[in-house]
XYZ file of C-alpha atoms in Angstrom:
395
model
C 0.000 0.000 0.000
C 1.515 3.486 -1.012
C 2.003 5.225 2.780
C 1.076 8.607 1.490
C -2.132 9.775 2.811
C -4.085 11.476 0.129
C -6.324 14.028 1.623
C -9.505 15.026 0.305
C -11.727 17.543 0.648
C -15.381 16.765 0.635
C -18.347 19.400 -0.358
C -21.455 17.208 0.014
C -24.516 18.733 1.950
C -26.164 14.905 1.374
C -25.117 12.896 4.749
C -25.861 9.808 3.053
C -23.703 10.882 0.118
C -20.817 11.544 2.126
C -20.654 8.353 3.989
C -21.031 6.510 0.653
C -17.777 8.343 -0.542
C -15.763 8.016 3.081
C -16.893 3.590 2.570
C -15.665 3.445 -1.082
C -12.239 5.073 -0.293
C -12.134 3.070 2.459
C -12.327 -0.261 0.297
C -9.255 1.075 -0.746
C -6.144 -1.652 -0.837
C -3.953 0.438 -2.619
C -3.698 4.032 -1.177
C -5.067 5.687 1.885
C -7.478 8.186 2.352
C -8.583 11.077 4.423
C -12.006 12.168 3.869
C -13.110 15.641 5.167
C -16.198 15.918 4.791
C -18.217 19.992 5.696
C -21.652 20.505 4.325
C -21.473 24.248 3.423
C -19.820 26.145 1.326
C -18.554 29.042 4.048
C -16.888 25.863 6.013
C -15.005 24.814 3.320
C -13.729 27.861 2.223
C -11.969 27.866 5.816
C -10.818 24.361 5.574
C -8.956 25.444 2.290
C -7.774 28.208 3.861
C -6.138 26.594 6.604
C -5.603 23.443 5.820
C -3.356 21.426 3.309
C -5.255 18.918 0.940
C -4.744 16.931 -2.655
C -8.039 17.205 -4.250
C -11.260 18.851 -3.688
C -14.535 16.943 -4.545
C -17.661 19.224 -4.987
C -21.696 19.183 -5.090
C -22.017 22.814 -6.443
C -25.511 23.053 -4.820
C -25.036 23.466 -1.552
C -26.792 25.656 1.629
C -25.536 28.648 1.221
C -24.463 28.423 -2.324
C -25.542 26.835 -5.816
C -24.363 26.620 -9.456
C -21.466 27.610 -11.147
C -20.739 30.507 -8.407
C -19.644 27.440 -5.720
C -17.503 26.316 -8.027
C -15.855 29.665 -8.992
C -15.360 30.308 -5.431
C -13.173 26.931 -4.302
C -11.154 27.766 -7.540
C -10.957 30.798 -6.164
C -8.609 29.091 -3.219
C -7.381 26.256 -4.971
C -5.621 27.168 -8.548
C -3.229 24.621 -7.795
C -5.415 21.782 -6.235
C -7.396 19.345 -8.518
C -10.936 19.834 -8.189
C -13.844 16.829 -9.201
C -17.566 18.013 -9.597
C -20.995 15.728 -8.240
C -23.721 15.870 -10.546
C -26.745 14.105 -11.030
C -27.030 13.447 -14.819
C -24.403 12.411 -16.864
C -25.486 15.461 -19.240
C -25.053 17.897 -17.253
C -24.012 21.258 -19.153
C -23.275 22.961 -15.950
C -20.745 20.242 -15.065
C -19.179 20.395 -17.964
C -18.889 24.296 -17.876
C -17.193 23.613 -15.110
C -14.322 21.226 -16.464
C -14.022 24.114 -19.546
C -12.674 26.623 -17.091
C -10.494 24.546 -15.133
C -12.544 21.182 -13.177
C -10.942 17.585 -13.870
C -13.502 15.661 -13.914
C -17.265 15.166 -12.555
C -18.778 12.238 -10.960
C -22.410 11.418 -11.280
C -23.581 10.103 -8.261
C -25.490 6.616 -8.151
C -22.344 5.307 -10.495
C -19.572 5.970 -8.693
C -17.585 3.011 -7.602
C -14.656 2.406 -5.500
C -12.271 1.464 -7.944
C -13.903 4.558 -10.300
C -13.415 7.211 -7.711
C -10.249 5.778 -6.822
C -9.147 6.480 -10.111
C -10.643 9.685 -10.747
C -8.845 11.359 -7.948
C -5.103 10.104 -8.661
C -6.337 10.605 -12.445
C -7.033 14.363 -11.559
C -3.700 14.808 -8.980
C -1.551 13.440 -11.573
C -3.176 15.881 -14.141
C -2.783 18.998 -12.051
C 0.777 18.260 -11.327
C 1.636 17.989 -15.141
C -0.009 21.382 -15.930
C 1.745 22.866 -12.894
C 4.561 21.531 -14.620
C 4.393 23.221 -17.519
C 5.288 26.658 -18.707
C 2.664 28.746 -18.944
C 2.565 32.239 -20.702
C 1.046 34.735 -18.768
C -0.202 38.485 -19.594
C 1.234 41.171 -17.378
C -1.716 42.423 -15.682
C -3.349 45.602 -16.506
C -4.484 48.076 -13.746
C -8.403 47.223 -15.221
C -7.524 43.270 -14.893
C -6.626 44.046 -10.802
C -10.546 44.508 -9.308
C -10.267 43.731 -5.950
C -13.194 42.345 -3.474
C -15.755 44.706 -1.945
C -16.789 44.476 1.583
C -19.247 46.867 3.135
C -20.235 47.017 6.963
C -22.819 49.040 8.031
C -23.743 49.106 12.126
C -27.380 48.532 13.013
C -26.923 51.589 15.027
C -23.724 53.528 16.418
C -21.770 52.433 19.092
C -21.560 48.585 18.514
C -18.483 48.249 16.741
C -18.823 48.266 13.209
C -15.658 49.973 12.670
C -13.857 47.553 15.231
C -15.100 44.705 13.461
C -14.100 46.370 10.189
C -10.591 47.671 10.686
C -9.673 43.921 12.986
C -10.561 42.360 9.613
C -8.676 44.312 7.333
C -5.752 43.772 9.512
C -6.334 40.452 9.414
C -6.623 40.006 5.639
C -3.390 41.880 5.421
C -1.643 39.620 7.931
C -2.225 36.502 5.266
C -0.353 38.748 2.733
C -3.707 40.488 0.742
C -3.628 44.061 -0.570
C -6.236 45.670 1.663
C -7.854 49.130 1.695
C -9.830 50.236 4.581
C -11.719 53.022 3.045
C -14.326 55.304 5.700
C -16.550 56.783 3.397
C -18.507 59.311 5.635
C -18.868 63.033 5.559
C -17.493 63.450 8.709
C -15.085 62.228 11.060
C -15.530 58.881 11.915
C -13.321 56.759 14.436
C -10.393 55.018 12.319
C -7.960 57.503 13.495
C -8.882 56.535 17.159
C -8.356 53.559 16.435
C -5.405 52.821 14.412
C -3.624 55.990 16.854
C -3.140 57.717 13.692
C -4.041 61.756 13.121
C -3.763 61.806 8.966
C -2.582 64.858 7.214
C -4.781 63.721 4.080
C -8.413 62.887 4.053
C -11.445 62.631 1.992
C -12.182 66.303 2.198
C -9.564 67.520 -0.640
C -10.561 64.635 -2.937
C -14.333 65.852 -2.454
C -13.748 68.945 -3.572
C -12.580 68.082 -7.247
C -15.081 66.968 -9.525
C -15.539 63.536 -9.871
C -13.341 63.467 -13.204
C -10.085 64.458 -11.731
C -10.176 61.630 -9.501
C -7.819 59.025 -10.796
C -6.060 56.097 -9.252
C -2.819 57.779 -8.891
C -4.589 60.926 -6.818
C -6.402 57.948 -4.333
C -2.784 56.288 -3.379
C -1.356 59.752 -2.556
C -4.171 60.171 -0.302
C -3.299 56.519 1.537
C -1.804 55.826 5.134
C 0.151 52.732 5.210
C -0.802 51.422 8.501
C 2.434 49.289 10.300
C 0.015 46.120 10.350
C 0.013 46.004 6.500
C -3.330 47.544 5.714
C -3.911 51.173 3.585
C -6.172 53.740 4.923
C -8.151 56.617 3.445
C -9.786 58.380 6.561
C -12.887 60.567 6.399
C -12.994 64.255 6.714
C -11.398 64.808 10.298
C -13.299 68.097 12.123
C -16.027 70.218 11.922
C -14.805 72.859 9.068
C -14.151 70.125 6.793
C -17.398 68.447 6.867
C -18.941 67.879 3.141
C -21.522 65.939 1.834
C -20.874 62.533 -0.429
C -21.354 62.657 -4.239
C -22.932 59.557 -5.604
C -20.411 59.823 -8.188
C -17.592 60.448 -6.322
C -18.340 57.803 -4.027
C -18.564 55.564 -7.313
C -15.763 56.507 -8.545
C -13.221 56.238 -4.836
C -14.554 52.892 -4.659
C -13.911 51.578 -8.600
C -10.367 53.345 -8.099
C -9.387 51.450 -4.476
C -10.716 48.397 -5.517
C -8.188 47.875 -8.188
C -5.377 49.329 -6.005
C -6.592 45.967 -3.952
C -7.516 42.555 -3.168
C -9.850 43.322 -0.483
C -11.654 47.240 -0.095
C -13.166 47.410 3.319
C -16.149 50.246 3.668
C -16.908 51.702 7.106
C -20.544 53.046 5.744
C -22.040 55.395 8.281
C -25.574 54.168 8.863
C -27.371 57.177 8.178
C -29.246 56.497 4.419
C -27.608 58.768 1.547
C -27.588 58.528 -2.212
C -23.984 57.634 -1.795
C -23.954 55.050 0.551
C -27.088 53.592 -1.831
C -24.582 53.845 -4.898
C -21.101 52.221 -2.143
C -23.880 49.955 -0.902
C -24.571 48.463 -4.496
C -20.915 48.183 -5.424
C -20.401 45.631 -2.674
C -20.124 42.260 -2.992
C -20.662 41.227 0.327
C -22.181 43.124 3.035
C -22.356 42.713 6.750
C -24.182 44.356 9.132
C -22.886 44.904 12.805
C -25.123 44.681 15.559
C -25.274 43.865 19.456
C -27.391 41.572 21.172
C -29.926 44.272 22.451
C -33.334 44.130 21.016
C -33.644 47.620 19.968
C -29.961 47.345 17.635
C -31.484 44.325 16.142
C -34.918 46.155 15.199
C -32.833 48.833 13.898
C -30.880 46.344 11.790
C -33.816 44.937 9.741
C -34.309 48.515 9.023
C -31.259 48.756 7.371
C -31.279 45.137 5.863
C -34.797 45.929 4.398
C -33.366 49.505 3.151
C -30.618 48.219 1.464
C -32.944 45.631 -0.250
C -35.239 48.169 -1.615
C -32.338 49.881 -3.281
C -31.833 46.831 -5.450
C -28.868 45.135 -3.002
C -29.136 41.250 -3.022
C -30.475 40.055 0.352
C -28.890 36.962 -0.068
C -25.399 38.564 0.225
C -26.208 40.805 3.685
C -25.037 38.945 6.521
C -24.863 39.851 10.018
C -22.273 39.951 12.749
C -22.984 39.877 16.174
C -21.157 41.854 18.412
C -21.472 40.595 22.674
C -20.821 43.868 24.084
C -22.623 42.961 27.581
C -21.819 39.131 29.016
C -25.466 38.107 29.926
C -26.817 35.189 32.271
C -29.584 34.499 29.491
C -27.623 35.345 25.995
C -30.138 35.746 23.013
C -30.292 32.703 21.099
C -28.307 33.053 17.599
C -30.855 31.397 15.692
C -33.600 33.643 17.501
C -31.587 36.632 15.866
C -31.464 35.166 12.672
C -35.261 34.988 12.346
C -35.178 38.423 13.569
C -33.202 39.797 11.126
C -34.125 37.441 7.764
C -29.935 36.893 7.111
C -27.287 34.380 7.563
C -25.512 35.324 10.790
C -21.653 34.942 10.240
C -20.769 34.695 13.642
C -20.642 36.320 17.168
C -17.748 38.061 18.486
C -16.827 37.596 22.587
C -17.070 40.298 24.838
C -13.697 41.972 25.034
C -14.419 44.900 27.384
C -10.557 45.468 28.431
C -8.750 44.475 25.109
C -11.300 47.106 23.731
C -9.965 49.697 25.946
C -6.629 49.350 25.740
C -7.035 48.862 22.078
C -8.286 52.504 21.740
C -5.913 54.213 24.262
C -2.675 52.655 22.380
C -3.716 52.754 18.740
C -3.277 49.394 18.154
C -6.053 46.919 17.297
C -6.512 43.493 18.984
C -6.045 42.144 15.362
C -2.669 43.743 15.419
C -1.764 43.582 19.071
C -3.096 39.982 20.215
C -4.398 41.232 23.097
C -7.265 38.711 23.209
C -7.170 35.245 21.120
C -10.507 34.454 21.580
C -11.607 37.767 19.860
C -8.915 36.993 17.251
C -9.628 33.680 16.603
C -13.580 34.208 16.211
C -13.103 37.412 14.139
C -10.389 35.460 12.047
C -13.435 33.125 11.256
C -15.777 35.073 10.529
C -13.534 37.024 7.821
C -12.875 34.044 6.140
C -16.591 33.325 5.919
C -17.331 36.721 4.920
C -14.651 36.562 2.007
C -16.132 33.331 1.484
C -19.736 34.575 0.463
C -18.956 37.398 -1.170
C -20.237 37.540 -4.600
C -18.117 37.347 -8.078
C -18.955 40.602 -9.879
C -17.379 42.329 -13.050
C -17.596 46.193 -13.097
């Protein structure tokens, strides 16, 4: 028997599926196998993330995703890992859209055997390593070709941490080596400076007051702080006298700029409705909104999940994050504030009264500083689940 463990990665939401595949590698006498097996699409984004495997084995319809976009999104993580689609029908056209932009193979369930899937997945490793072998021409990227992701948060109310959550994430993000923009599109001062210790000599004011043609790429990265931890920074207008009001356009236009200055733009959205957080709103691919446990910020967070819907946002890409500022005896239930709200909830994060503090007296996020692992290592989840569901879009 070969001793090298071949590790595979299993997207099946169908229990009875997935112990079918786990028994027919396990009839194995000629390799081992080790089957991971997660049931939605947000957990195995993580897995990917994290963990080291050899192939990835797929049923594109899934809980929280279906069709071509599940597929799209494991590529996303795994250029260089083999990838084998489920399907139902051995005509299946979306399957075999699927091996045209990069799948192995597909599988249709009811006629896989051991031996077959066997085969199939050393069939598809040995593949992959062959055209990792070989040279491969690539075009030097274009500034157009570089369009980063787009994630908006937007607080159910103010004073629950929407721009904690926010800036911890982008410092995450730029931890694992990804171009990130935290960009605090507000007309007035908002509390990134506070937070990341930082008074900037350039804002959004001066950009503002051009019109919205003169704004260009290279303008937007003069106007960046590089932040220690990794991440860029374009603050909002910083006191009273500098106050102005959003353009629609120039919002548009910031936001197509930074995103292909990026991998990841991050949007502190003040929660007061405006045409231009409508227009930053609908450029998002993903957005969560940042609440606490109290009944009243929840209220006021279906508000603002049933606003964005009405100006043409996707509900299906809002998510919520849940933010324990008070530890309670009786905690609301998580599925309780699910119904509530009518979104996915992508996590809560710990109480983290003191880490908070000192956080905001030195400058330095808990992201940055490690002052609390629990808070890190829940709001290192729920980024990857956020990246995870946000939605493919071309500009």
């Amino acid at each position: 028997m070969n001793d090298k463990i071949i590790r595979v990665l299993l997207l099946e939401d169908n229990s009875g599926d997935a112990r079918l595949m786990n028994e027919l590698l396990k009839e194995s006498t000629t390799s081992q196998f080790d089957l991971i097996h997660v049931e939605r699409l947000t957990d195995a984004l993580i897995k990917l993330s994290k963990e080291k495997f050899d192939v990835v084995i797929i049923d594109l319809t899934v809980p929280d995703s279906s069709g071509f976009e599940t597929f799209l999104k494991i590529r996303s993580l795994t250029e260089d890992l083999p990838i084998l689609v489920l399907t139902g029908s051995t005509e299946d056209e979306l399957a075999e859209k699927t091996i045209q932009e990069g799948a192995q193979d597909y599988l249709v369930k009811g006629q896989v055997t051991s031996s077959s899937l066997q085969r199939a997945i050393k069939f598809s490793i040995e593949r992959q390593k062959k055209k990792s072998s070989e040279p491969v021409h690539t075009p030097k990227k274009t500034q157009s070709d570089l369009k980063g992701t787009v994630l908006g948060f937007i607080g159910a109310k103010g004073g629950v941490g929407t721009t904690t959550v926010a800036i911890n994430m982008g410092i995450i993000l730029a931890k694992e080596k990804k171009r990130v923009i935290a960009l605090e599109l507000m007309p007035n001062h908002g509390s990134f400076s506070q937070l990341l210790g930082h008074v900037p000599s350039e804002n959004l004011k001066s950009i503002l007051d051009l019109d919205e043609t003169q704004i260009d790429e290279h303008l937007l990265e003069q106007k960046l702080f590089s932040h220690p931890a990794g991440l860029k920074v374009l603050f909002s207008p910083q006191s009273a006298h500098e106050t102005k009001e959003i353009e629609p356009e120039h919002a548009k236009k910031i936001i197509n700029h930074l995103r292909h200055l990026s991998d990841y733009l991050i949007i502190d959205f003040s929660n007061y409705p405006s045409q231009a957080t409508k227009e930053g709103i609908l450029l998002c691919h993903s957005v969560a909104l940042v609440s606490d446990t109290d009944i009243t910020s929840i209220n006021a967070g279906k508000f603002i999940l049933d606003l964005i819907s009405s100006w043409g946002f996707n509900r299906g890409h809002a998510n919520a994050i849940i933010v324990n500022k008070i530890v309670s005896p009786q905690p609301i239930k998580q599925t309780d504030i699910k119904t509530q709200l009518g979104c996915e909830i992508l996590g809560m994060i710990p109480t983290a009264t003191l880490a908070c503090n000192i956080s905001q007296k030195s400058g330095e996020p808990i992201a940055q500083s490690m002052l609390d692992n629990n808070f890190v290592e829940q709001i290192t989840q729920i980024t990857h689940k956020l990246c995870g569901t946000a939605t493919i879009k071309v500009f």
